[in-house]
Amino acid sequence: MKFSENWLRTWVNPDLSSAELGHLLTMAGLEVEEQTAVAPAFNNVVVAQVLEIVKHPNADRLNVCQVNVGEAQPLTIVCGASNVAVGIKVPCARIGAVLPGNFVIKQAKVRSIESFGMLCSDKELGLAEDSSGLWILPDDAPVGTSIREYLELDDQLFTLKLTPNRSDCSGMVGIAREVAALTGSQMMAQAIPEHSATIPDTLAVTVADAAACPLYCGRVIRGVNAAVPTPTWMVRRLERSGLRSINAVVDVTNYVMWEMGQPMHAFDLATLSGNIAVRRAHAGETLTLLNEQTVTLDAQTLVIADDARVLALAGIMGGQGSGVETTSQDLFLECAFFHPDAMAGQARRFGLATDSSFRFERGVDFAATSRAMERATQLILEICGGQVGEIRTVQGELPTRAPITLRPSRVKRVLGITLEAAQIADLFQRLQLAFTTESNATGELVFNVQPPSFRFDLSIEADLIEELARLYGYDNIPALPPHAALTILPQSESQRALASLQHTIVTRDYQEIVSYAFVDEAAERTLCGNANPVALQNPIASNLAVMRSSLLSGLVEALRFNLNRKQARVRLFEVGACFAHADTGYAQTQRLSGIAYGTVQPEQWGSAARNVDFYDVKADVEALFAPQSVRFVAATHPALHPGRCAQIYCGDRVIGIMGELHPQWQQEYGMPLAAVWFEVELGALSSQTVPSMTEIAKSLPVRRDLAVLVDDSVSVQALLDAMQQANAPFVQTLNLFDVYRGKGVEQGKKSLAFRVLLQDTQKTLTDLEIEPSIVLLVQAMQQHGAQLRM
């Protein structure tokens, strides 16, 4: 919401500087996003009139001008502008003036002729990027008046970053009402007369969806002159609000919207066929909007139509062919209240974001709709003339505002300060909130507050407490330490805290990222292999149209971002939610995912450079799960290299996947090296076995090494699982410590060497006790075709 400070001060004029006013609004919750001057600093520039022009005797392109600056004698000024002419009024910088860029005007001799000032263009005053000559002012500009005073160039522009709940401040009336409440200043009254009909003309209005449009007002105005120029004061206020002047009638509707926060629209009555209807569109209807965009409508779209066609998207934008032009003579002026629930998301469906939809989506003051109609009528008659018909009003069930009970004791409990009943009453009166008081069952005096029609954000007691805090001043509320009983909550040893997991992976040299849960649909289908992603109804961007089923795409994008900035070694991880369709709606799971790229270690002298591989990241995953053990089983995934991909098992359940990025994606994303990615369920990581006490062995362990020959197709994990299931006595540890292929081993075979540690807690084992266990282990491996090497 952008507006002029001078415009605001015509409504309420507190004794505050511009900077103080901006700070006050920000601290009250209306954040001033930007505050800028209308014009750069310059001085001693006045309105002047050219009285006489004589060609310079020594220069063909120069003129010697006699200029009236409001003094007894005119000034002689040498000017080279091509558009200088007798009688025009222009800005004149007098001797001693300082223009933008610290350009000082001095008395100077120009080709032997003395010049006592400079006639200026708007570019030279810093008010335009380019200029073709002198800035010619209106004929009624008062000669001798400071140009800053005449054009109100000492004005400031405020841009508010309105939160969605403060729709009441989307117009000057609401902002002025807020400033008056904050400062206690008097708000200027606005006289808006009710216009009696001078012609019998009306249009019948029907509202087919009264829930979406509970209030619609329409009025016929005939005999207007839309070609008259819009008053300078109105154009100035609109331009400083970021709106361009179009024609007098359209400017009036825009002005009323900015003044009162009520969007309006004017139709050229001659282009309408029959009566007006507010209805849902028929499937297949089309409309070319004022921005020349053609949209196809459906049954969800609320429109304004006549008997022949759709005229406008209700509460969003009008259509071409029915708008007011400078040739228009008869108007149909509409002003309505569209329910925020019906307007939510409607503009975004067509890729639009208009000033009207901004206000209707948040809620406008339905009690001021007819008042806005009268205000627009008043301005049109004053500027364009004409005769008015009766206002046709169709009203359904307007939103009801239930009273809110406020307890002063609750105010004290929430804010930590004591506000007396008289203080609360004064603050409510400044906010224009009607209230009554009564004693509740406990004998406490409470306030029953009736929310006004312009405050859609007031619905519960906490809202009123917030209002009191804003007006009392957040800076005036002391910072008191809280007083509360602290209780140490139990923490189960079977659960690992997320912070512990994050600490573990950070110690493995990973850095955490946070990415959008919204991802590109194409990447979700191809990279993640999700053929049925969860689609968003109103995506914030076309490349963020679905919910992620994996954290992979966010990690890949972050990796590419770093690679594009010359980061050669990158290790990233993320903890976040993933989404998928389920039998009863949607499923949401928390996962931890990481990606590693580049060398295993940072560049150093102590070890040779080596790129990260599958087994390096496998070690990181095992470190995350320690002391639990997990298994890795060969698998496939659309994003991963088919021979370097594995599912991660915890017991018999798949809890994750890892592998090297597929060469296809490596090439598509422009990665010189392969990245290794893993993703596991956070629930599986968070669970752990509670440690239990075991007796410490009194004797040394016994080691036996078993070397076997197996087919290349037999996995090491299969042999380890078989030996574990054999439950051989005294066996404490089973590890693979060597894999060999080559001389001495026939083609298609591999040699595997396992370390077996056996131990008894009470005594040293003998060979007779060890041998049965070894036999069981060998027999278990023989079931997979293993042959013991001698």
Short mmCIF file of N, CA and C in Angstrom, two decimals, residues 469-536:
data_model
loop_
_atom_site.label_atom_id
_atom_site.label_comp_id
_atom_site.label_asym_id
_atom_site.label_seq_id
_atom_site.Cartn_x
_atom_site.Cartn_y
_atom_site.Cartn_z
N ALA A 469 -2.24 -3.71 23.25
CA ALA A 469 -0.77 -3.65 23.29
C ALA A 469 -0.24 -2.70 22.23
N ARG A 470 -0.84 -2.72 21.04
CA ARG A 470 -0.38 -1.84 19.97
C ARG A 470 -0.55 -0.38 20.34
N LEU A 471 -1.72 -0.06 20.86
CA LEU A 471 -1.98 1.34 21.20
C LEU A 471 -1.23 1.78 22.45
N TYR A 472 -1.11 0.89 23.40
CA TYR A 472 -0.34 1.23 24.62
C TYR A 472 1.12 1.45 24.25
N GLY A 473 1.60 0.71 23.25
CA GLY A 473 2.99 0.86 22.80
C GLY A 473 3.84 -0.30 23.27
N TYR A 474 4.35 -1.07 22.31
CA TYR A 474 5.21 -2.19 22.69
C TYR A 474 6.46 -1.71 23.45
N ASP A 475 6.93 -0.51 23.08
CA ASP A 475 8.11 0.03 23.77
C ASP A 475 7.81 0.37 25.22
N ASN A 476 6.54 0.56 25.55
CA ASN A 476 6.17 0.93 26.93
C ASN A 476 5.92 -0.28 27.82
N ILE A 477 5.91 -1.47 27.23
CA ILE A 477 5.71 -2.68 28.03
C ILE A 477 7.06 -3.14 28.57
N PRO A 478 7.24 -3.18 29.89
CA PRO A 478 8.56 -3.54 30.44
C PRO A 478 8.91 -4.99 30.14
N ALA A 479 10.21 -5.24 29.98
CA ALA A 479 10.70 -6.60 29.73
C ALA A 479 10.91 -7.26 31.08
N LEU A 480 9.97 -8.07 31.51
CA LEU A 480 10.03 -8.73 32.81
C LEU A 480 10.41 -10.20 32.63
N PRO A 481 11.27 -10.72 33.49
CA PRO A 481 11.59 -12.15 33.40
C PRO A 481 10.38 -12.99 33.74
N PRO A 482 10.16 -14.07 33.03
CA PRO A 482 8.99 -14.90 33.32
C PRO A 482 9.15 -15.65 34.64
N HIS A 483 8.02 -15.90 35.31
CA HIS A 483 8.01 -16.68 36.54
C HIS A 483 7.16 -17.92 36.28
N ALA A 484 7.82 -19.06 36.31
CA ALA A 484 7.10 -20.30 36.03
C ALA A 484 7.84 -21.46 36.69
N ALA A 485 7.08 -22.48 37.02
CA ALA A 485 7.69 -23.69 37.57
C ALA A 485 8.26 -24.50 36.43
N LEU A 486 9.54 -24.84 36.55
CA LEU A 486 10.21 -25.61 35.51
C LEU A 486 10.29 -27.07 35.92
N THR A 487 9.91 -27.92 35.01
CA THR A 487 9.95 -29.36 35.28
C THR A 487 10.78 -30.04 34.20
N ILE A 488 11.70 -30.87 34.65
CA ILE A 488 12.50 -31.62 33.69
C ILE A 488 11.66 -32.77 33.14
N LEU A 489 11.45 -32.77 31.85
CA LEU A 489 10.63 -33.79 31.23
C LEU A 489 11.44 -35.06 31.02
N PRO A 490 10.80 -36.21 31.16
CA PRO A 490 11.53 -37.46 30.94
C PRO A 490 11.92 -37.62 29.47
N GLN A 491 13.08 -38.19 29.25
CA GLN A 491 13.55 -38.46 27.89
C GLN A 491 13.88 -39.94 27.78
N SER A 492 13.19 -40.60 26.89
CA SER A 492 13.37 -42.04 26.73
C SER A 492 14.74 -42.35 26.16
N GLU A 493 15.42 -43.33 26.75
CA GLU A 493 16.73 -43.74 26.24
C GLU A 493 16.60 -44.50 24.93
N SER A 494 15.39 -44.93 24.61
CA SER A 494 15.21 -45.67 23.35
C SER A 494 15.02 -44.74 22.17
N GLN A 495 15.00 -43.43 22.42
CA GLN A 495 14.85 -42.46 21.35
C GLN A 495 16.05 -41.51 21.33
N ARG A 496 16.56 -41.27 20.14
CA ARG A 496 17.67 -40.33 19.97
C ARG A 496 17.09 -38.98 19.53
N ALA A 497 17.57 -37.92 20.13
CA ALA A 497 17.10 -36.59 19.79
C ALA A 497 17.61 -36.20 18.40
N LEU A 498 16.80 -35.37 17.71
CA LEU A 498 17.21 -34.91 16.38
C LEU A 498 18.52 -34.14 16.45
N ALA A 499 18.71 -33.36 17.51
CA ALA A 499 19.96 -32.60 17.65
C ALA A 499 21.16 -33.52 17.69
N SER A 500 21.01 -34.68 18.33
CA SER A 500 22.11 -35.65 18.38
C SER A 500 22.45 -36.18 16.99
N LEU A 501 21.42 -36.48 16.19
CA LEU A 501 21.65 -36.95 14.82
C LEU A 501 22.31 -35.86 13.98
N GLN A 502 21.83 -34.63 14.14
CA GLN A 502 22.43 -33.53 13.38
C GLN A 502 23.89 -33.34 13.77
N HIS A 503 24.16 -33.45 15.06
CA HIS A 503 25.55 -33.30 15.51
C HIS A 503 26.43 -34.40 14.92
N THR A 504 25.90 -35.62 14.88
CA THR A 504 26.69 -36.73 14.34
C THR A 504 27.06 -36.51 12.88
N ILE A 505 26.08 -36.08 12.07
CA ILE A 505 26.38 -35.92 10.64
C ILE A 505 27.21 -34.67 10.38
N VAL A 506 27.07 -33.66 11.23
CA VAL A 506 27.92 -32.48 11.08
C VAL A 506 29.38 -32.84 11.37
N THR A 507 29.60 -33.73 12.32
CA THR A 507 30.98 -34.17 12.59
C THR A 507 31.55 -34.98 11.43
N ARG A 508 30.70 -35.46 10.55
CA ARG A 508 31.16 -36.16 9.33
C ARG A 508 31.40 -35.17 8.19
N ASP A 509 31.39 -33.87 8.51
CA ASP A 509 31.74 -32.80 7.56
C ASP A 509 30.58 -32.39 6.65
N TYR A 510 29.34 -32.68 7.03
CA TYR A 510 28.18 -32.26 6.25
C TYR A 510 27.67 -30.92 6.79
N GLN A 511 27.04 -30.13 5.92
CA GLN A 511 26.42 -28.87 6.30
C GLN A 511 24.93 -28.94 6.00
N GLU A 512 24.11 -28.41 6.91
CA GLU A 512 22.66 -28.54 6.77
C GLU A 512 22.09 -27.47 5.85
N ILE A 513 21.10 -27.86 5.05
CA ILE A 513 20.35 -26.93 4.22
C ILE A 513 18.87 -27.05 4.57
N VAL A 514 18.11 -26.06 4.16
CA VAL A 514 16.64 -26.10 4.25
C VAL A 514 16.11 -25.71 2.87
N SER A 515 15.33 -26.56 2.25
CA SER A 515 14.81 -26.29 0.91
C SER A 515 13.29 -26.33 0.92
N TYR A 516 12.69 -25.87 -0.18
CA TYR A 516 11.23 -25.87 -0.31
C TYR A 516 10.70 -27.31 -0.32
N ALA A 517 9.54 -27.48 0.30
CA ALA A 517 8.82 -28.75 0.17
C ALA A 517 8.08 -28.81 -1.16
N PHE A 518 8.01 -27.66 -1.87
CA PHE A 518 7.42 -27.61 -3.20
C PHE A 518 8.53 -27.81 -4.23
N VAL A 519 8.31 -28.67 -5.21
CA VAL A 519 9.35 -28.97 -6.19
C VAL A 519 8.75 -28.98 -7.59
N ASP A 520 9.64 -29.06 -8.57
CA ASP A 520 9.22 -29.11 -9.97
C ASP A 520 8.62 -30.48 -10.28
N GLU A 521 7.48 -30.47 -10.97
CA GLU A 521 6.79 -31.73 -11.25
C GLU A 521 7.62 -32.64 -12.14
N ALA A 522 8.30 -32.09 -13.15
CA ALA A 522 9.11 -32.92 -14.04
C ALA A 522 10.23 -33.61 -13.28
N ALA A 523 10.90 -32.89 -12.39
CA ALA A 523 11.97 -33.48 -11.60
C ALA A 523 11.43 -34.55 -10.65
N GLU A 524 10.26 -34.32 -10.10
CA GLU A 524 9.66 -35.30 -9.19
C GLU A 524 9.33 -36.59 -9.93
N ARG A 525 8.86 -36.47 -11.15
CA ARG A 525 8.49 -37.67 -11.91
C ARG A 525 9.70 -38.42 -12.44
N THR A 526 10.71 -37.70 -12.89
CA THR A 526 11.86 -38.36 -13.52
C THR A 526 12.96 -38.67 -12.51
N LEU A 527 13.43 -37.67 -11.79
CA LEU A 527 14.53 -37.87 -10.86
C LEU A 527 14.13 -38.75 -9.69
N CYS A 528 12.95 -38.53 -9.14
CA CYS A 528 12.51 -39.28 -7.96
C CYS A 528 11.65 -40.49 -8.33
N GLY A 529 11.26 -40.62 -9.59
CA GLY A 529 10.48 -41.77 -10.01
C GLY A 529 9.09 -41.82 -9.43
N ASN A 530 8.51 -40.64 -9.13
CA ASN A 530 7.17 -40.58 -8.53
C ASN A 530 6.16 -40.25 -9.63
N ALA A 531 5.42 -41.26 -10.07
CA ALA A 531 4.47 -41.07 -11.18
C ALA A 531 3.20 -40.35 -10.75
N ASN A 532 2.94 -40.27 -9.44
CA ASN A 532 1.71 -39.65 -8.96
C ASN A 532 2.01 -38.71 -7.79
N PRO A 533 2.67 -37.58 -8.08
CA PRO A 533 3.01 -36.65 -7.00
C PRO A 533 1.78 -35.93 -6.45
N VAL A 534 1.91 -35.42 -5.25
CA VAL A 534 0.84 -34.64 -4.63
C VAL A 534 0.87 -33.24 -5.23
N ALA A 535 -0.17 -32.88 -5.99
CA ALA A 535 -0.20 -31.60 -6.69
C ALA A 535 -0.80 -30.52 -5.81
N LEU A 536 -0.31 -29.29 -5.97
CA LEU A 536 -0.83 -28.14 -5.24
C LEU A 536 -1.95 -27.50 -6.05
#
